[in-house]
Amino acid sequence: MNRKIIYPFFTLLLLLANFTFAQKQNPDGIKYNFNYDWKLFTGDDDQAKNTSYNDKNWSKVNLPYAWNQAEAFKVDITRLSTGIAWYRKTFQLPAKSKNQKVFIEFEGVRQMGEIYVNGEFVGRHENGAMAFGFDITSFMRPFPQENVIAVKTDNDWKYKEKATQSGFQWNDKNFNANYGGIPKNVFLHIKSKVYQTLPLFSGLGTTGTYVYVSDIDIANKKALINVSSQVKNEEKLAVNAQLKISVTDMDGKVVAVFSGENVPIAPNEIKDLKASKIVNDLNFWSWGYGYLYNIKSELVVDNKAVDQTLIRTGFRKTKFEKGMIWLNDRVIMMHGYAQRTSNEWPSLGMSVPAWMSDYSNSQMIESNANLVRWMHITPWKQDVESCDRVGLIQAMPAGDSEKDVTGRRWEQRTELMRDAIIYNRNNPSILFYECGNENISEEHMAEMKAIRDKYDPNGGRAIGSREMLDSKTAEYGGEMLYINKSARLPFWATEYSRDEGLRKYWDEYTPPFHKEGTGGTTHSNVNGTKVADASAYNHNQDAHAIENVTRWYDYYRERPGTGTRVSSGGVNIIFSDSNTHFRGAENYRRSGEVDPMRLPKDGFYAHKVMWDGWVDIENPSAHIMGHWNYDSPVTKKVSVVSSADAVELFVNNKSLGKGIQSDQFLFSFENVKFEPGTIRAFGYDSTGKKKCETEIKSTGKPAAIKLTAIQRPGGTLADGSDVVIVEVEVADDKGNRCPTALNMINFDVQGQGTFIGGIAQGPDNYIGSKNLPVECGVNRIMVRAGEKQGEIKINASSENLKTGTLVIKTIAVDNAKLTTVMPDHQLPSYTKKGPSPVTPSFKKIRTPIAIIDAKTASNQADAAKSYDDNELTEWSNSKDGSPVIEFELEREALISQAVIKFAGWRSKKYPIRIYVDNKEVFNGTTPTSLGYVTLECKPTKGKKVRIELAGATKDSNEINLVEITGKVDQAGLKSGDKKNGELPIVEAEFYEPLDK
């Protein structure tokens, strides 16, 4: 398939063109990459902790490595293997480490990790989600003696904390894919006895270094950079210490050097040392502009540098008020994805090289997402730092399930939030701390906010929780599926558009001819329920993308600029298909806009069109859904997603006229007859000027296999851990992808690489198989590089097709047991979108007219609840009362629109009449929605607006939302409440046009 819109992903060419390289980290070697050369045993052997234990028959692995990761996407989440596994590593300390402190840092162990050094128990960590560390100095043997570290892990779904016998709320089979063992990075730190602590509260009780900016002046590009570092003196004598700070930009230029005051520190005392300076000509971190600085904090003791900490961070300014979010003095509407924190890949789970995290997260940016809301569990540091580099805003949870809890389980949540804030407070991409995937009590919210205020008082981050719509403590909120608006807090939907669709299915006219909605549910939900109607979870690509357009429009319609009460957007669930809870025919979640190998579905391009701007559309574009390569006469509806005002479609240069517009962005063309050639769409503005265009060309018959490598920027490392993604296409004789091809491909890997595999629909999802089909003409596999520099040769063959061959040269790298080459060494920052624009992000489109009073003959005491900016309150007439309410406006106005949230918004249709000063301006039935309905009124001047119910309420199932419990959400209605004779108004708003 030949498109004018070229896949704009994270290929090496794009990286070299659009990214700026970072400096090498930790030049003095105080922090070591501890990932290489571990041994693994799956099973329990209590003797494995002993130094003399013989592990020669254990498997050799490099971390991060989950012992069950090969099962990722092969089995559903509930069947991932669990149990005990041991990891061991034998190593020597550096020769210069005598009389130094030694700390070990784990980014995370699932679920429990017991650490032993040279046969002695060091400590245990049990929450399975967060980083932790231990001081292992007293357990170590000096150079040149060998040391053995052994880690016992247990990833039992029902694991209970040993001290309290309490389980962990987030160890949940719905969403927290169970990749057991040590699936994240491990580091070793060598420090002097007077040192800057590590941000590892669990195990060490320390908070590390905190970097933040204040007195931010965006226009003049300056800010006060503040560094506060916790310092501990473990010498026998008191010392005088100060911080010396250097700030280096992404070009390697030192832009500031400054020092703090000398401070006396007594033996065994801990003090926070500080330094600050106003720095000019700063580049501020922004959406799609991952501009980062290296902050080197040197600890100078008695005029001698003894320790250093390197913080990679960025600077930005935020504000959260009036229902909106500001980034660098510009309003930004949230649009992005609620992504499972595991962010996993087939056969590898979450344990992928750091560049693959960048690749996946940068694809979100390429789809014009600006926010990722990690779901339920704190993301691992690799993804947090990746979002810094690619310019992707993050909402960071701690850990929860679906409800508030008490006792020890609540304490576990606060401890995890504390640890996560301390560990991640220097990462500029985090703008939100999430305290729960369900509302929590005001007391609990205040407790979480106090933790934020203690450990990150200056980070410019809002703390809140899902829902919390009437909270006086939370700083943001938003429901899971619906549109919320506020004049006070920013509300954005924490997940919406949960439908599923396999990438393999284009439409009903393309092999394998999947009929929309068929497939059913092949399992019971974790709680034992079944989905009665699985049609919404078995879409083809056309229907899935159209659903995405329909759902986003409800949010876009209430964006900043539309009034005093606005929506700050929402996040679509999910970005990439996930090995977590599912509802459709496959054994994994297919709600992604890309598949598990990050190949895009049509929904990816739909979002790219709709989200191209901070609030309003800034770059009009268009995308034709599907392909143009049918094998037989087909007449079908063609859908175009566009941000233009009108779209015209051409088939082989013949105009089919303008499309029927719906949901702002969707243009439909009925009964389009397929003719081989070119289908083209032109988008026009309201004056008829062409603003965008796109096309799809028919391709020839399948002739050859085409292979393309997607690699780490700078090349694939010969470290035994790096991965090459190989894209395989079935192409015609001109090299164009054949979009309907389903050929089986046979892979052969030779040289310095090992075949990992990919995924496709079929037995075991083809996980680990060297024979798998393309879907829609394309698929991907992965190959792991060996430890020796050389070549990897990949052959891909298929019957009647020319074989594809690809040769990858690997690069030698330091993969010693202790190396200063970090997993993210020299990974570049994505800066393609450029700094935050200085222009306004939206234009005001209408004028809100405030309501000052409401009168009704039924339930007058509740009348004000219909306009109180609180979506948890409502007015409704009593069952025997009159369904009429009249609003008094702040002034006489030309009313042209009424925007109303009725209870039961997704399942009830209300026949209503609206009067302005007793003149009828609307008479009709309200549509269903995800919250608010906009009713166009005959423009009429007046100061009083009356709304009355004009007949019986009608039920509707147009929006089919089913919870994982199997229950249908009532959307503000009490269970079984028909509301047939009632007029329940949650919020009412009235508007006049700007050009009144």
PDB file of N, CA and C in Angstrom, residues 140-221:
ATOM      1  N   MET A 140      30.246  -7.036  52.081  1.00  0.00           N
ATOM      2  CA  MET A 140      31.100  -7.181  50.909  1.00  0.00           C
ATOM      3  C   MET A 140      32.506  -7.643  51.268  1.00  0.00           C
ATOM      4  N   ARG A 141      33.126  -8.359  50.315  1.00  0.00           N
ATOM      5  CA  ARG A 141      34.527  -8.749  50.399  1.00  0.00           C
ATOM      6  C   ARG A 141      35.319  -7.851  49.469  1.00  0.00           C
ATOM      7  N   PRO A 142      36.445  -7.304  49.948  1.00  0.00           N
ATOM      8  CA  PRO A 142      37.180  -6.322  49.137  1.00  0.00           C
ATOM      9  C   PRO A 142      37.871  -6.969  47.932  1.00  0.00           C
ATOM     10  N   PHE A 143      38.201  -6.161  46.984  1.00  0.00           N
ATOM     11  CA  PHE A 143      38.964  -6.587  45.809  1.00  0.00           C
ATOM     12  C   PHE A 143      40.286  -7.203  46.267  1.00  0.00           C
ATOM     13  N   PRO A 144      40.735  -8.318  45.689  1.00  0.00           N
ATOM     14  CA  PRO A 144      40.206  -9.004  44.499  1.00  0.00           C
ATOM     15  C   PRO A 144      39.304 -10.193  44.824  1.00  0.00           C
ATOM     16  N   GLN A 145      38.807 -10.267  46.065  1.00  0.00           N
ATOM     17  CA  GLN A 145      37.940 -11.395  46.412  1.00  0.00           C
ATOM     18  C   GLN A 145      36.607 -11.301  45.673  1.00  0.00           C
ATOM     19  N   GLU A 146      35.991 -12.482  45.482  1.00  0.00           N
ATOM     20  CA  GLU A 146      34.714 -12.524  44.789  1.00  0.00           C
ATOM     21  C   GLU A 146      33.553 -12.417  45.768  1.00  0.00           C
ATOM     22  N   ASN A 147      32.478 -11.837  45.287  1.00  0.00           N
ATOM     23  CA  ASN A 147      31.240 -11.700  46.048  1.00  0.00           C
ATOM     24  C   ASN A 147      30.115 -12.394  45.298  1.00  0.00           C
ATOM     25  N   VAL A 148      29.178 -12.916  46.039  1.00  0.00           N
ATOM     26  CA  VAL A 148      28.010 -13.556  45.435  1.00  0.00           C
ATOM     27  C   VAL A 148      26.757 -12.894  45.984  1.00  0.00           C
ATOM     28  N   ILE A 149      25.951 -12.408  45.079  1.00  0.00           N
ATOM     29  CA  ILE A 149      24.638 -11.892  45.475  1.00  0.00           C
ATOM     30  C   ILE A 149      23.590 -12.872  44.960  1.00  0.00           C
ATOM     31  N   ALA A 150      22.661 -13.229  45.818  1.00  0.00           N
ATOM     32  CA  ALA A 150      21.579 -14.146  45.460  1.00  0.00           C
ATOM     33  C   ALA A 150      20.251 -13.488  45.793  1.00  0.00           C
ATOM     34  N   VAL A 151      19.280 -13.619  44.889  1.00  0.00           N
ATOM     35  CA  VAL A 151      17.967 -13.007  45.064  1.00  0.00           C
ATOM     36  C   VAL A 151      16.903 -14.093  44.898  1.00  0.00           C
ATOM     37  N   LYS A 152      16.145 -14.294  45.933  1.00  0.00           N
ATOM     38  CA  LYS A 152      15.009 -15.214  45.889  1.00  0.00           C
ATOM     39  C   LYS A 152      13.757 -14.398  45.587  1.00  0.00           C
ATOM     40  N   THR A 153      13.027 -14.795  44.539  1.00  0.00           N
ATOM     41  CA  THR A 153      11.817 -14.072  44.157  1.00  0.00           C
ATOM     42  C   THR A 153      10.607 -14.992  44.242  1.00  0.00           C
ATOM     43  N   ASP A 154       9.451 -14.357  44.459  1.00  0.00           N
ATOM     44  CA  ASP A 154       8.188 -15.105  44.525  1.00  0.00           C
ATOM     45  C   ASP A 154       7.105 -14.231  43.908  1.00  0.00           C
ATOM     46  N   ASN A 155       6.545 -14.671  42.787  1.00  0.00           N
ATOM     47  CA  ASN A 155       5.513 -13.867  42.117  1.00  0.00           C
ATOM     48  C   ASN A 155       4.120 -14.481  42.242  1.00  0.00           C
ATOM     49  N   ASP A 156       3.860 -15.121  43.355  1.00  0.00           N
ATOM     50  CA  ASP A 156       2.533 -15.689  43.630  1.00  0.00           C
ATOM     51  C   ASP A 156       1.478 -14.585  43.574  1.00  0.00           C
ATOM     52  N   TRP A 157       0.385 -14.840  42.826  1.00  0.00           N
ATOM     53  CA  TRP A 157      -0.707 -13.865  42.766  1.00  0.00           C
ATOM     54  C   TRP A 157      -1.256 -13.562  44.163  1.00  0.00           C
ATOM     55  N   LYS A 158      -1.183 -14.539  45.054  1.00  0.00           N
ATOM     56  CA  LYS A 158      -1.766 -14.369  46.392  1.00  0.00           C
ATOM     57  C   LYS A 158      -0.696 -14.108  47.449  1.00  0.00           C
ATOM     58  N   TYR A 159       0.451 -13.611  47.009  1.00  0.00           N
ATOM     59  CA  TYR A 159       1.532 -13.368  47.969  1.00  0.00           C
ATOM     60  C   TYR A 159       1.061 -12.404  49.069  1.00  0.00           C
ATOM     61  N   LYS A 160       1.431 -12.714  50.305  1.00  0.00           N
ATOM     62  CA  LYS A 160       1.066 -11.879  51.446  1.00  0.00           C
ATOM     63  C   LYS A 160       2.324 -11.391  52.157  1.00  0.00           C
ATOM     64  N   GLU A 161       2.255 -10.144  52.568  1.00  0.00           N
ATOM     65  CA  GLU A 161       3.342  -9.522  53.317  1.00  0.00           C
ATOM     66  C   GLU A 161       3.622 -10.347  54.570  1.00  0.00           C
ATOM     67  N   LYS A 162       4.872 -10.720  54.775  1.00  0.00           N
ATOM     68  CA  LYS A 162       5.201 -11.654  55.853  1.00  0.00           C
ATOM     69  C   LYS A 162       4.900 -11.088  57.231  1.00  0.00           C
ATOM     70  N   ALA A 163       5.122  -9.808  57.433  1.00  0.00           N
ATOM     71  CA  ALA A 163       4.951  -9.232  58.766  1.00  0.00           C
ATOM     72  C   ALA A 163       3.489  -9.077  59.153  1.00  0.00           C
ATOM     73  N   THR A 164       2.596  -8.901  58.151  1.00  0.00           N
ATOM     74  CA  THR A 164       1.196  -8.593  58.463  1.00  0.00           C
ATOM     75  C   THR A 164       0.206  -9.585  57.876  1.00  0.00           C
ATOM     76  N   GLN A 165       0.672 -10.460  56.980  1.00  0.00           N
ATOM     77  CA  GLN A 165      -0.195 -11.390  56.257  1.00  0.00           C
ATOM     78  C   GLN A 165      -1.261 -10.658  55.432  1.00  0.00           C
ATOM     79  N   SER A 166      -0.924  -9.434  55.033  1.00  0.00           N
ATOM     80  CA  SER A 166      -1.813  -8.665  54.166  1.00  0.00           C
ATOM     81  C   SER A 166      -1.343  -8.800  52.721  1.00  0.00           C
ATOM     82  N   GLY A 167      -2.296  -9.036  51.804  1.00  0.00           N
ATOM     83  CA  GLY A 167      -1.965  -9.019  50.388  1.00  0.00           C
ATOM     84  C   GLY A 167      -1.814  -7.596  49.895  1.00  0.00           C
ATOM     85  N   PHE A 168      -1.384  -7.467  48.654  1.00  0.00           N
ATOM     86  CA  PHE A 168      -1.216  -6.149  48.052  1.00  0.00           C
ATOM     87  C   PHE A 168      -2.331  -5.925  47.042  1.00  0.00           C
ATOM     88  N   GLN A 169      -3.026  -4.812  47.191  1.00  0.00           N
ATOM     89  CA  GLN A 169      -4.219  -4.555  46.403  1.00  0.00           C
ATOM     90  C   GLN A 169      -3.931  -4.598  44.903  1.00  0.00           C
ATOM     91  N   TRP A 170      -2.745  -4.190  44.501  1.00  0.00           N
ATOM     92  CA  TRP A 170      -2.433  -4.071  43.089  1.00  0.00           C
ATOM     93  C   TRP A 170      -1.889  -5.372  42.479  1.00  0.00           C
ATOM     94  N   ASN A 171      -1.716  -6.414  43.281  1.00  0.00           N
ATOM     95  CA  ASN A 171      -1.290  -7.709  42.734  1.00  0.00           C
ATOM     96  C   ASN A 171      -2.528  -8.393  42.166  1.00  0.00           C
ATOM     97  N   ASP A 172      -3.015  -7.878  41.050  1.00  0.00           N
ATOM     98  CA  ASP A 172      -4.372  -8.133  40.572  1.00  0.00           C
ATOM     99  C   ASP A 172      -4.343  -8.760  39.182  1.00  0.00           C
ATOM    100  N   LYS A 173      -5.118  -9.809  38.988  1.00  0.00           N
ATOM    101  CA  LYS A 173      -5.132 -10.542  37.725  1.00  0.00           C
ATOM    102  C   LYS A 173      -5.846  -9.808  36.595  1.00  0.00           C
ATOM    103  N   ASN A 174      -6.499  -8.710  36.871  1.00  0.00           N
ATOM    104  CA  ASN A 174      -7.155  -7.953  35.808  1.00  0.00           C
ATOM    105  C   ASN A 174      -6.157  -7.166  34.974  1.00  0.00           C
ATOM    106  N   PHE A 175      -5.224  -6.494  35.626  1.00  0.00           N
ATOM    107  CA  PHE A 175      -4.458  -5.464  34.931  1.00  0.00           C
ATOM    108  C   PHE A 175      -2.952  -5.535  35.128  1.00  0.00           C
ATOM    109  N   ASN A 176      -2.485  -6.241  36.153  1.00  0.00           N
ATOM    110  CA  ASN A 176      -1.060  -6.191  36.496  1.00  0.00           C
ATOM    111  C   ASN A 176      -0.376  -7.466  36.008  1.00  0.00           C
ATOM    112  N   ALA A 177      -0.008  -7.486  34.734  1.00  0.00           N
ATOM    113  CA  ALA A 177       0.601  -8.678  34.138  1.00  0.00           C
ATOM    114  C   ALA A 177       1.781  -9.136  34.987  1.00  0.00           C
ATOM    115  N   ASN A 178       1.809 -10.439  35.288  1.00  0.00           N
ATOM    116  CA  ASN A 178       2.713 -10.965  36.310  1.00  0.00           C
ATOM    117  C   ASN A 178       4.001 -11.503  35.696  1.00  0.00           C
ATOM    118  N   TYR A 179       4.928 -10.585  35.368  1.00  0.00           N
ATOM    119  CA  TYR A 179       6.232 -10.981  34.866  1.00  0.00           C
ATOM    120  C   TYR A 179       7.171 -11.090  36.061  1.00  0.00           C
ATOM    121  N   GLY A 180       7.491 -12.339  36.453  1.00  0.00           N
ATOM    122  CA  GLY A 180       8.109 -12.593  37.742  1.00  0.00           C
ATOM    123  C   GLY A 180       9.624 -12.502  37.734  1.00  0.00           C
ATOM    124  N   GLY A 181      10.175 -12.366  38.938  1.00  0.00           N
ATOM    125  CA  GLY A 181      11.625 -12.328  39.106  1.00  0.00           C
ATOM    126  C   GLY A 181      12.146 -10.907  39.142  1.00  0.00           C
ATOM    127  N   ILE A 182      13.174 -10.634  38.319  1.00  0.00           N
ATOM    128  CA  ILE A 182      13.792  -9.296  38.274  1.00  0.00           C
ATOM    129  C   ILE A 182      13.595  -8.739  36.870  1.00  0.00           C
ATOM    130  N   PRO A 183      12.409  -8.193  36.588  1.00  0.00           N
ATOM    131  CA  PRO A 183      12.099  -7.730  35.235  1.00  0.00           C
ATOM    132  C   PRO A 183      12.572  -6.308  34.945  1.00  0.00           C
ATOM    133  N   LYS A 184      13.302  -5.700  35.903  1.00  0.00           N
ATOM    134  CA  LYS A 184      13.753  -4.314  35.740  1.00  0.00           C
ATOM    135  C   LYS A 184      15.258  -4.233  36.010  1.00  0.00           C
ATOM    136  N   ASN A 185      15.822  -3.058  35.815  1.00  0.00           N
ATOM    137  CA  ASN A 185      17.273  -2.865  35.922  1.00  0.00           C
ATOM    138  C   ASN A 185      17.767  -2.938  37.361  1.00  0.00           C
ATOM    139  N   VAL A 186      19.056  -3.252  37.486  1.00  0.00           N
ATOM    140  CA  VAL A 186      19.737  -3.271  38.781  1.00  0.00           C
ATOM    141  C   VAL A 186      21.034  -2.466  38.651  1.00  0.00           C
ATOM    142  N   PHE A 187      21.344  -1.687  39.687  1.00  0.00           N
ATOM    143  CA  PHE A 187      22.541  -0.848  39.685  1.00  0.00           C
ATOM    144  C   PHE A 187      23.317  -1.037  40.986  1.00  0.00           C
ATOM    145  N   LEU A 188      24.619  -0.803  40.908  1.00  0.00           N
ATOM    146  CA  LEU A 188      25.481  -0.814  42.087  1.00  0.00           C
ATOM    147  C   LEU A 188      26.099   0.566  42.231  1.00  0.00           C
ATOM    148  N   HIS A 189      26.090   1.102  43.446  1.00  0.00           N
ATOM    149  CA  HIS A 189      26.633   2.431  43.719  1.00  0.00           C
ATOM    150  C   HIS A 189      27.810   2.321  44.669  1.00  0.00           C
ATOM    151  N   ILE A 190      28.922   2.931  44.310  1.00  0.00           N
ATOM    152  CA  ILE A 190      30.094   3.024  45.179  1.00  0.00           C
ATOM    153  C   ILE A 190      30.241   4.479  45.587  1.00  0.00           C
ATOM    154  N   LYS A 191      30.249   4.737  46.899  1.00  0.00           N
ATOM    155  CA  LYS A 191      30.301   6.118  47.374  1.00  0.00           C
ATOM    156  C   LYS A 191      31.282   6.251  48.526  1.00  0.00           C
ATOM    157  N   SER A 192      31.702   7.492  48.761  1.00  0.00           N
ATOM    158  CA  SER A 192      32.547   7.776  49.917  1.00  0.00           C
ATOM    159  C   SER A 192      31.707   7.705  51.191  1.00  0.00           C
ATOM    160  N   LYS A 193      32.340   7.847  52.325  1.00  0.00           N
ATOM    161  CA  LYS A 193      31.615   7.743  53.594  1.00  0.00           C
ATOM    162  C   LYS A 193      30.882   9.032  53.953  1.00  0.00           C
ATOM    163  N   VAL A 194      31.153  10.085  53.244  1.00  0.00           N
ATOM    164  CA  VAL A 194      30.308  11.278  53.277  1.00  0.00           C
ATOM    165  C   VAL A 194      29.721  11.373  51.874  1.00  0.00           C
ATOM    166  N   TYR A 195      28.420  11.256  51.776  1.00  0.00           N
ATOM    167  CA  TYR A 195      27.856  11.049  50.447  1.00  0.00           C
ATOM    168  C   TYR A 195      26.449  11.626  50.345  1.00  0.00           C
ATOM    169  N   GLN A 196      26.059  11.853  49.100  1.00  0.00           N
ATOM    170  CA  GLN A 196      24.681  12.215  48.789  1.00  0.00           C
ATOM    171  C   GLN A 196      23.869  10.926  48.709  1.00  0.00           C
ATOM    172  N   THR A 197      22.786  10.889  49.442  1.00  0.00           N
ATOM    173  CA  THR A 197      22.021   9.655  49.560  1.00  0.00           C
ATOM    174  C   THR A 197      21.289   9.324  48.260  1.00  0.00           C
ATOM    175  N   LEU A 198      20.760   8.116  48.200  1.00  0.00           N
ATOM    176  CA  LEU A 198      19.976   7.659  47.062  1.00  0.00           C
ATOM    177  C   LEU A 198      18.483   7.855  47.347  1.00  0.00           C
ATOM    178  N   PRO A 199      17.686   8.068  46.307  1.00  0.00           N
ATOM    179  CA  PRO A 199      16.237   8.304  46.503  1.00  0.00           C
ATOM    180  C   PRO A 199      15.478   6.990  46.672  1.00  0.00           C
ATOM    181  N   LEU A 200      15.931   6.172  47.635  1.00  0.00           N
ATOM    182  CA  LEU A 200      15.373   4.834  47.843  1.00  0.00           C
ATOM    183  C   LEU A 200      14.916   4.714  49.291  1.00  0.00           C
ATOM    184  N   PHE A 201      13.706   5.192  49.544  1.00  0.00           N
ATOM    185  CA  PHE A 201      13.239   5.227  50.925  1.00  0.00           C
ATOM    186  C   PHE A 201      13.051   3.818  51.473  1.00  0.00           C
ATOM    187  N   SER A 202      12.522   2.920  50.645  1.00  0.00           N
ATOM    188  CA  SER A 202      12.373   1.539  51.100  1.00  0.00           C
ATOM    189  C   SER A 202      13.735   0.857  51.105  1.00  0.00           C
ATOM    190  N   GLY A 203      14.137   0.406  52.268  1.00  0.00           N
ATOM    191  CA  GLY A 203      15.420  -0.252  52.425  1.00  0.00           C
ATOM    192  C   GLY A 203      16.498   0.654  52.956  1.00  0.00           C
ATOM    193  N   LEU A 204      16.508   1.917  52.488  1.00  0.00           N
ATOM    194  CA  LEU A 204      17.555   2.845  52.921  1.00  0.00           C
ATOM    195  C   LEU A 204      17.013   3.982  53.774  1.00  0.00           C
ATOM    196  N   GLY A 205      15.750   4.343  53.587  1.00  0.00           N
ATOM    197  CA  GLY A 205      15.175   5.445  54.353  1.00  0.00           C
ATOM    198  C   GLY A 205      15.704   6.801  53.954  1.00  0.00           C
ATOM    199  N   THR A 206      16.229   6.915  52.727  1.00  0.00           N
ATOM    200  CA  THR A 206      16.836   8.173  52.280  1.00  0.00           C
ATOM    201  C   THR A 206      16.073   8.750  51.095  1.00  0.00           C
ATOM    202  N   THR A 207      16.305  10.046  50.838  1.00  0.00           N
ATOM    203  CA  THR A 207      15.506  10.757  49.836  1.00  0.00           C
ATOM    204  C   THR A 207      16.302  11.289  48.655  1.00  0.00           C
ATOM    205  N   GLY A 208      17.633  11.235  48.706  1.00  0.00           N
ATOM    206  CA  GLY A 208      18.422  11.607  47.544  1.00  0.00           C
ATOM    207  C   GLY A 208      18.442  13.096  47.246  1.00  0.00           C
ATOM    208  N   THR A 209      18.557  13.415  45.967  1.00  0.00           N
ATOM    209  CA  THR A 209      18.723  14.787  45.488  1.00  0.00           C
ATOM    210  C   THR A 209      17.444  15.251  44.800  1.00  0.00           C
ATOM    211  N   TYR A 210      17.049  16.479  45.077  1.00  0.00           N
ATOM    212  CA  TYR A 210      15.818  17.061  44.552  1.00  0.00           C
ATOM    213  C   TYR A 210      16.184  18.306  43.757  1.00  0.00           C
ATOM    214  N   VAL A 211      15.806  18.313  42.472  1.00  0.00           N
ATOM    215  CA  VAL A 211      16.074  19.456  41.599  1.00  0.00           C
ATOM    216  C   VAL A 211      14.733  20.031  41.149  1.00  0.00           C
ATOM    217  N   TYR A 212      14.575  21.333  41.302  1.00  0.00           N
ATOM    218  CA  TYR A 212      13.337  21.971  40.861  1.00  0.00           C
ATOM    219  C   TYR A 212      13.628  23.417  40.482  1.00  0.00           C
ATOM    220  N   VAL A 213      12.705  24.021  39.756  1.00  0.00           N
ATOM    221  CA  VAL A 213      12.860  25.422  39.362  1.00  0.00           C
ATOM    222  C   VAL A 213      11.753  26.257  39.994  1.00  0.00           C
ATOM    223  N   SER A 214      12.054  27.502  40.222  1.00  0.00           N
ATOM    224  CA  SER A 214      11.094  28.484  40.724  1.00  0.00           C
ATOM    225  C   SER A 214      11.351  29.804  40.012  1.00  0.00           C
ATOM    226  N   ASP A 215      10.515  30.796  40.278  1.00  0.00           N
ATOM    227  CA  ASP A 215      10.644  32.108  39.611  1.00  0.00           C
ATOM    228  C   ASP A 215      10.781  31.925  38.099  1.00  0.00           C
ATOM    229  N   ILE A 216       9.902  31.110  37.532  1.00  0.00           N
ATOM    230  CA  ILE A 216      10.009  30.751  36.116  1.00  0.00           C
ATOM    231  C   ILE A 216       9.461  31.889  35.252  1.00  0.00           C
ATOM    232  N   ASP A 217      10.258  32.302  34.284  1.00  0.00           N
ATOM    233  CA  ASP A 217       9.880  33.344  33.333  1.00  0.00           C
ATOM    234  C   ASP A 217       9.976  32.734  31.934  1.00  0.00           C
ATOM    235  N   ILE A 218       8.850  32.235  31.446  1.00  0.00           N
ATOM    236  CA  ILE A 218       8.860  31.543  30.157  1.00  0.00           C
ATOM    237  C   ILE A 218       9.251  32.494  29.031  1.00  0.00           C
ATOM    238  N   ALA A 219       8.655  33.668  29.030  1.00  0.00           N
ATOM    239  CA  ALA A 219       8.899  34.607  27.929  1.00  0.00           C
ATOM    240  C   ALA A 219      10.365  34.983  27.816  1.00  0.00           C
ATOM    241  N   ASN A 220      11.032  35.160  28.951  1.00  0.00           N
ATOM    242  CA  ASN A 220      12.440  35.570  28.932  1.00  0.00           C
ATOM    243  C   ASN A 220      13.401  34.399  29.135  1.00  0.00           C
ATOM    244  N   LYS A 221      12.847  33.185  29.132  1.00  0.00           N
ATOM    245  CA  LYS A 221      13.641  31.954  29.129  1.00  0.00           C
ATOM    246  C   LYS A 221      14.602  31.864  30.309  1.00  0.00           C
TER     247      LYS A 221
END
